Short mmCIF file of C-alpha atoms in Angstrom, two decimals:
data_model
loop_
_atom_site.label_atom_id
_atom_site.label_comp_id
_atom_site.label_asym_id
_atom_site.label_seq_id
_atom_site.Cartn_x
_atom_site.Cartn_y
_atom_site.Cartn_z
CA UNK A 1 82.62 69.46 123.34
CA UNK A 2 84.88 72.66 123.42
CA UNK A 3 84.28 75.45 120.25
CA UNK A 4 83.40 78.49 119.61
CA UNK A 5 79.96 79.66 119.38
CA UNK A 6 79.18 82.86 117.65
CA UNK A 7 75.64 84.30 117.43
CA UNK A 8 73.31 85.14 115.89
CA UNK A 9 73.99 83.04 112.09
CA UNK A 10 72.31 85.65 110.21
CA UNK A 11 72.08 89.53 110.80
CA UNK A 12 70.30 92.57 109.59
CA UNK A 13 71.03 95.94 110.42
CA UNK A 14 69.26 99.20 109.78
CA UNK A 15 70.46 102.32 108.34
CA UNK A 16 71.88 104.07 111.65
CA UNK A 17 71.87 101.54 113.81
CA UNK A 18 74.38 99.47 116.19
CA UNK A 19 74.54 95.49 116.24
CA UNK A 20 76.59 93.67 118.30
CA UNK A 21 77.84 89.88 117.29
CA UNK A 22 78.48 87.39 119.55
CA UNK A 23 81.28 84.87 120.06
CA UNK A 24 81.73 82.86 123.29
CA UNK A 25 84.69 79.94 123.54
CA UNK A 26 84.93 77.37 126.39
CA UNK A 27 88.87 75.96 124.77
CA UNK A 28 90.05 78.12 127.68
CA UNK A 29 91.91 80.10 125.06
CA UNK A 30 93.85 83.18 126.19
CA UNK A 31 93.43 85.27 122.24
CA UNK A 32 90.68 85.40 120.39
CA UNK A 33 89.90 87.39 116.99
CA UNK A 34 87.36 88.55 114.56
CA UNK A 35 87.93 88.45 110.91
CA UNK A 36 85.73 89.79 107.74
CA UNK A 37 85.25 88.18 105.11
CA UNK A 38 84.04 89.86 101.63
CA UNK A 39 83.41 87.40 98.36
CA UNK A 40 86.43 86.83 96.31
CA UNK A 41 88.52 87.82 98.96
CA UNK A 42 90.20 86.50 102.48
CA UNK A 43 89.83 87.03 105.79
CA UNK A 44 90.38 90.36 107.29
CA UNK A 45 91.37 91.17 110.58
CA UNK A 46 89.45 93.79 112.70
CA UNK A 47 90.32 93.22 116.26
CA UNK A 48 91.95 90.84 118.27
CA UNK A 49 92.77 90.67 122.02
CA UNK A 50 95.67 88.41 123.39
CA UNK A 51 94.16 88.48 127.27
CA UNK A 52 91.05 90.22 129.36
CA UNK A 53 90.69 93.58 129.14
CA UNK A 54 93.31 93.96 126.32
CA UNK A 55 92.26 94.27 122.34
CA UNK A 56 93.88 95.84 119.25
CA UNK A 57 93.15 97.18 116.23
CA UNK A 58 93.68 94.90 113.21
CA UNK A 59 93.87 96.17 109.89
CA UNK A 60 90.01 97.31 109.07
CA UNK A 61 89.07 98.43 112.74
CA UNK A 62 87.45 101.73 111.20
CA UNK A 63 83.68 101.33 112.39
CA UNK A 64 83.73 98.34 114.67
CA UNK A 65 84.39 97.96 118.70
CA UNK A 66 84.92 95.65 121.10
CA UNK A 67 85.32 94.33 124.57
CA UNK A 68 86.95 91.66 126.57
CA UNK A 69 85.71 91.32 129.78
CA UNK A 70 85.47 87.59 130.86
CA UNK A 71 88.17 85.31 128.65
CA UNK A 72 85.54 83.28 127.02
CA UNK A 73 83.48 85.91 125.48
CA UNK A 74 84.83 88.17 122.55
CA UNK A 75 82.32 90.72 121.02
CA UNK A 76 82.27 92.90 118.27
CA UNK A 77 79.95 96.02 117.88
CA UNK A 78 79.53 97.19 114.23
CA UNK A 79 78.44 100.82 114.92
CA UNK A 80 76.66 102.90 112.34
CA UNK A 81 80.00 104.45 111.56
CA UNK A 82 80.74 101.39 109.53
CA UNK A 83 79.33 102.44 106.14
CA UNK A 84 79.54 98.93 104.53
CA UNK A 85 78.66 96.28 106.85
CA UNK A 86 77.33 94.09 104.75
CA UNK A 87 79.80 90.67 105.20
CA UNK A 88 80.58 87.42 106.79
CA UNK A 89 82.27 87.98 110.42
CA UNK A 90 84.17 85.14 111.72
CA UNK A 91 85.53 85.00 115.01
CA UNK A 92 88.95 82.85 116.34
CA UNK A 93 90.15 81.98 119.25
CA UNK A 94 94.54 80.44 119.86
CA UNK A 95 95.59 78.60 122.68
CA UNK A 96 99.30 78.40 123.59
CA UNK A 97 102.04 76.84 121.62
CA UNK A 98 101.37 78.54 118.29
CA UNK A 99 98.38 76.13 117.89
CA UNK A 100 96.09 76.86 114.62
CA UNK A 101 93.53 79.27 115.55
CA UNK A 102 90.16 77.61 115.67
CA UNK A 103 87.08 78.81 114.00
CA UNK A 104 83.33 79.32 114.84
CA UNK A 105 80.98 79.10 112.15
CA UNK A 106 80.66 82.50 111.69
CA UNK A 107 77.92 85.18 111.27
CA UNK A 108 76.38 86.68 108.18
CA UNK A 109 75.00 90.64 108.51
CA UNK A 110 73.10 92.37 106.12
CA UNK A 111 71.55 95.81 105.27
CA UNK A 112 67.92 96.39 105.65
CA UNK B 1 104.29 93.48 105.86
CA UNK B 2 103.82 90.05 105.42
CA UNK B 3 101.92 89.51 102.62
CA UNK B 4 100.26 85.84 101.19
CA UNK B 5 99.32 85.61 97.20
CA UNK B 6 97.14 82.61 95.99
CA UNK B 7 97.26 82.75 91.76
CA UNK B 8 94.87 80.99 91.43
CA UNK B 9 91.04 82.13 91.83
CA UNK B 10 89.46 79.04 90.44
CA UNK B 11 90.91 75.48 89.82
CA UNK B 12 88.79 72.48 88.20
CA UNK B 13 89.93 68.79 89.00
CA UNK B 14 88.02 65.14 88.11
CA UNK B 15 87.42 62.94 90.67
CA UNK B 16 90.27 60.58 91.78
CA UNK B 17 92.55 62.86 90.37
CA UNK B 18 95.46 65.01 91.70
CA UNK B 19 95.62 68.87 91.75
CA UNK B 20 97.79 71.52 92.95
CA UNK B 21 97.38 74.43 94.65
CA UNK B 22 99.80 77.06 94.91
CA UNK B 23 100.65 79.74 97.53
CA UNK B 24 103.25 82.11 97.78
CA UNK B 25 104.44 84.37 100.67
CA UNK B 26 106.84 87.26 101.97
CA UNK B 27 108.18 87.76 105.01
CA UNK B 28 111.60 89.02 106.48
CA UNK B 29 110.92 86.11 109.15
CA UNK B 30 113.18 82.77 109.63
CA UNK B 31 110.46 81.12 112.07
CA UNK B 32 106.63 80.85 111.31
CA UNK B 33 104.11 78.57 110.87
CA UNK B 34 102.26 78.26 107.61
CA UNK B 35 98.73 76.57 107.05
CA UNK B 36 96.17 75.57 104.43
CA UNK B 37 92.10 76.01 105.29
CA UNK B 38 89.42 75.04 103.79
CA UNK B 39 85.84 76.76 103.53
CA UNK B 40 82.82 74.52 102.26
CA UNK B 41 79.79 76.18 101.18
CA UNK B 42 78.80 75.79 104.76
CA UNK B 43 81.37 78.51 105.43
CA UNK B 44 82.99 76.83 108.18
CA UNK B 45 86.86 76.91 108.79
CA UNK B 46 88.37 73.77 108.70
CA UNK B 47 92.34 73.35 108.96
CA UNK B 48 93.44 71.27 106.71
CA UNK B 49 97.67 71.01 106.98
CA UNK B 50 100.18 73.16 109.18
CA UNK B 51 103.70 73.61 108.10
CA UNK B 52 106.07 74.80 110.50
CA UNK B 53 109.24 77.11 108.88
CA UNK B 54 111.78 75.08 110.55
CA UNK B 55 110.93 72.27 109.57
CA UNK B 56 113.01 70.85 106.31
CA UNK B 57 110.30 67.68 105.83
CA UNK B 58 107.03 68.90 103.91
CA UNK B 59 103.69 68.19 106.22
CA UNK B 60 101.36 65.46 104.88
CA UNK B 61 97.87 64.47 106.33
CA UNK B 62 96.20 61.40 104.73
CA UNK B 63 95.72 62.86 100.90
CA UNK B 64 97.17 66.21 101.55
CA UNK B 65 100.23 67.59 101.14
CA UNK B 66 102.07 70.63 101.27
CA UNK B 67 105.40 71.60 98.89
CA UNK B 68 106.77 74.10 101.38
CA UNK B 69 109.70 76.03 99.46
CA UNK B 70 111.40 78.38 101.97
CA UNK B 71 113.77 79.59 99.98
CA UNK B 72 111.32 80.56 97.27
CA UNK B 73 108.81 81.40 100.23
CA UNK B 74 106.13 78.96 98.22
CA UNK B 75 104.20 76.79 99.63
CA UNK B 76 101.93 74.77 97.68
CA UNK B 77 98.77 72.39 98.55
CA UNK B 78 98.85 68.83 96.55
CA UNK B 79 95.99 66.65 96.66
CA UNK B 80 95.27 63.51 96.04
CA UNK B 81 92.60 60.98 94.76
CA UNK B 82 90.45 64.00 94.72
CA UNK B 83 86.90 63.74 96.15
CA UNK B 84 83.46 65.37 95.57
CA UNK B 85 83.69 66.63 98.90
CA UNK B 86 86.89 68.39 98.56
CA UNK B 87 84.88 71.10 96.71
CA UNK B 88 85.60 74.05 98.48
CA UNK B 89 87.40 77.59 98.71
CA UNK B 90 91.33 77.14 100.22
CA UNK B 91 93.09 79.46 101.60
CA UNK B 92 96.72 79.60 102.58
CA UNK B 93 97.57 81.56 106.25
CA UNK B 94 100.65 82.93 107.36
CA UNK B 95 101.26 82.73 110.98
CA UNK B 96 102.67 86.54 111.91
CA UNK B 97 104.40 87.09 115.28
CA UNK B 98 105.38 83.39 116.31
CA UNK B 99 106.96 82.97 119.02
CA UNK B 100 105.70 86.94 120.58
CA UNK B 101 102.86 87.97 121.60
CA UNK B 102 100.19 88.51 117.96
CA UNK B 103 99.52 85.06 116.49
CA UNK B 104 97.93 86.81 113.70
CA UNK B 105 96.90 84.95 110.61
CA UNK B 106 97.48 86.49 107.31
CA UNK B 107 95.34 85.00 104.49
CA UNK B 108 95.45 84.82 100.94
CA UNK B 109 92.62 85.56 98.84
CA UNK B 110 91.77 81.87 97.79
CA UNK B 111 91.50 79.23 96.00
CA UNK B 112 87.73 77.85 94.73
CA UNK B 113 88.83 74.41 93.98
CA UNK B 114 85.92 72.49 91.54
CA UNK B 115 85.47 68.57 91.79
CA UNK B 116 83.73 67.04 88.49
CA UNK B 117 82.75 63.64 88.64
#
């Protein structure tokens, strides 16, 4: 079946310290994103990329990287820069046509 | 900037019964998409109704339904013959740069929608 896989489900990071989340999609999709999500609010975008080798800053991009080197893989680094990492990360992925952007089931990171 | 506004933090419905959710939006826009998701405790993302601006005739999908307002820019979520498993956060999503080259979503900060038996 065709999805979105991101890894690892849960995350802990130490004081200083990189962590990269993973999200691989076999739709074939040409964009794919990563959102944030904090309690009592929605999702946030950090960084989205519309085809290889191409990505954007969203609107909280402060602290996070990524790359998009193959089409079906989409990760995001949360570098030690980020100073409250602590969240649910959820990455996206649209095909053509405007289609509603489907989900994976997302990843939660925490502070050791 | 488009912005989306959900009133409504919490909502409390019985069983069987029919609630409302509401959603409003801005944008300078004539063509976009608009869409309702919901988030079980599981925390997955499930799509629950798309509404497409140009589009006069309000979406349904079996007990959901959408009161899509342009001219107000609201666009609510009914639902019917509510069920236990319709517990869940909802958020509402603006579609930003349709028909170009973003396809961001813009989401609203939710709706924790309560089932009682």
């Amino acid at each position: 079946d065709g999805g979105i896989t991101q890894s690892p489900k849960y995350l802990f990071r130490k004081e200083g310290q990189n962590v990269t989340l993973s999200c691989e999609q076999n739709l074939n999709h040409d964009a794919m994103y990563w959102y944030r999500q904090d309690p009592g609010q929605g999702l946030r975008l950090i960084y989205y990329s519309q085809i290889v080798n191409d990505f954007q800053k969203g609107d909280i991009a402060e602290g996070y990287s990524v790359s998009r080197e193959k089409k079906e893989s989409f990760p995001l680094t949360v570098t030690s820069a980020q100073k409250n990492p602590t969240a649910f990360y959820l990455c996206a992925s649209i095909g053509l046509g405007n289609q509603p952007q489907h989900f994976g089931d997302g990843t939660r990171l925490s502070i050791l | 900037a488009q912005t989306v506004t959900q009133s409504q933090p919490e909502m409390s419905v019985q069983e069987a019964e029919t609630v409302t959710l509401s959603c409003t939006y801005d944008t300078s826009e004539s063509d976009y998409y608009l869409f309702w998701y919901k988030q079980p405790p599981s925390r997955q993302m499930i799509l629950v109704i798309r509404q497409e601006a140009y589009k006069q005739q309000n979406a349904t999908e079996n007990r959901f339904s959408v009161n899509f307002q342009k001219a107000a820019k609201s666009f609510s979520l009914k639902i019917s013959d509510s069920q236990l498993g319709d517990a869940a956060m909802y958020f509402c999503a603006y579609l930003e740069g349709y028909g170009g080259a973003t396809n961001k979503l813009i989401f609203g900060t939710g709706t924790l929608l309560a089932v009682q038996p």
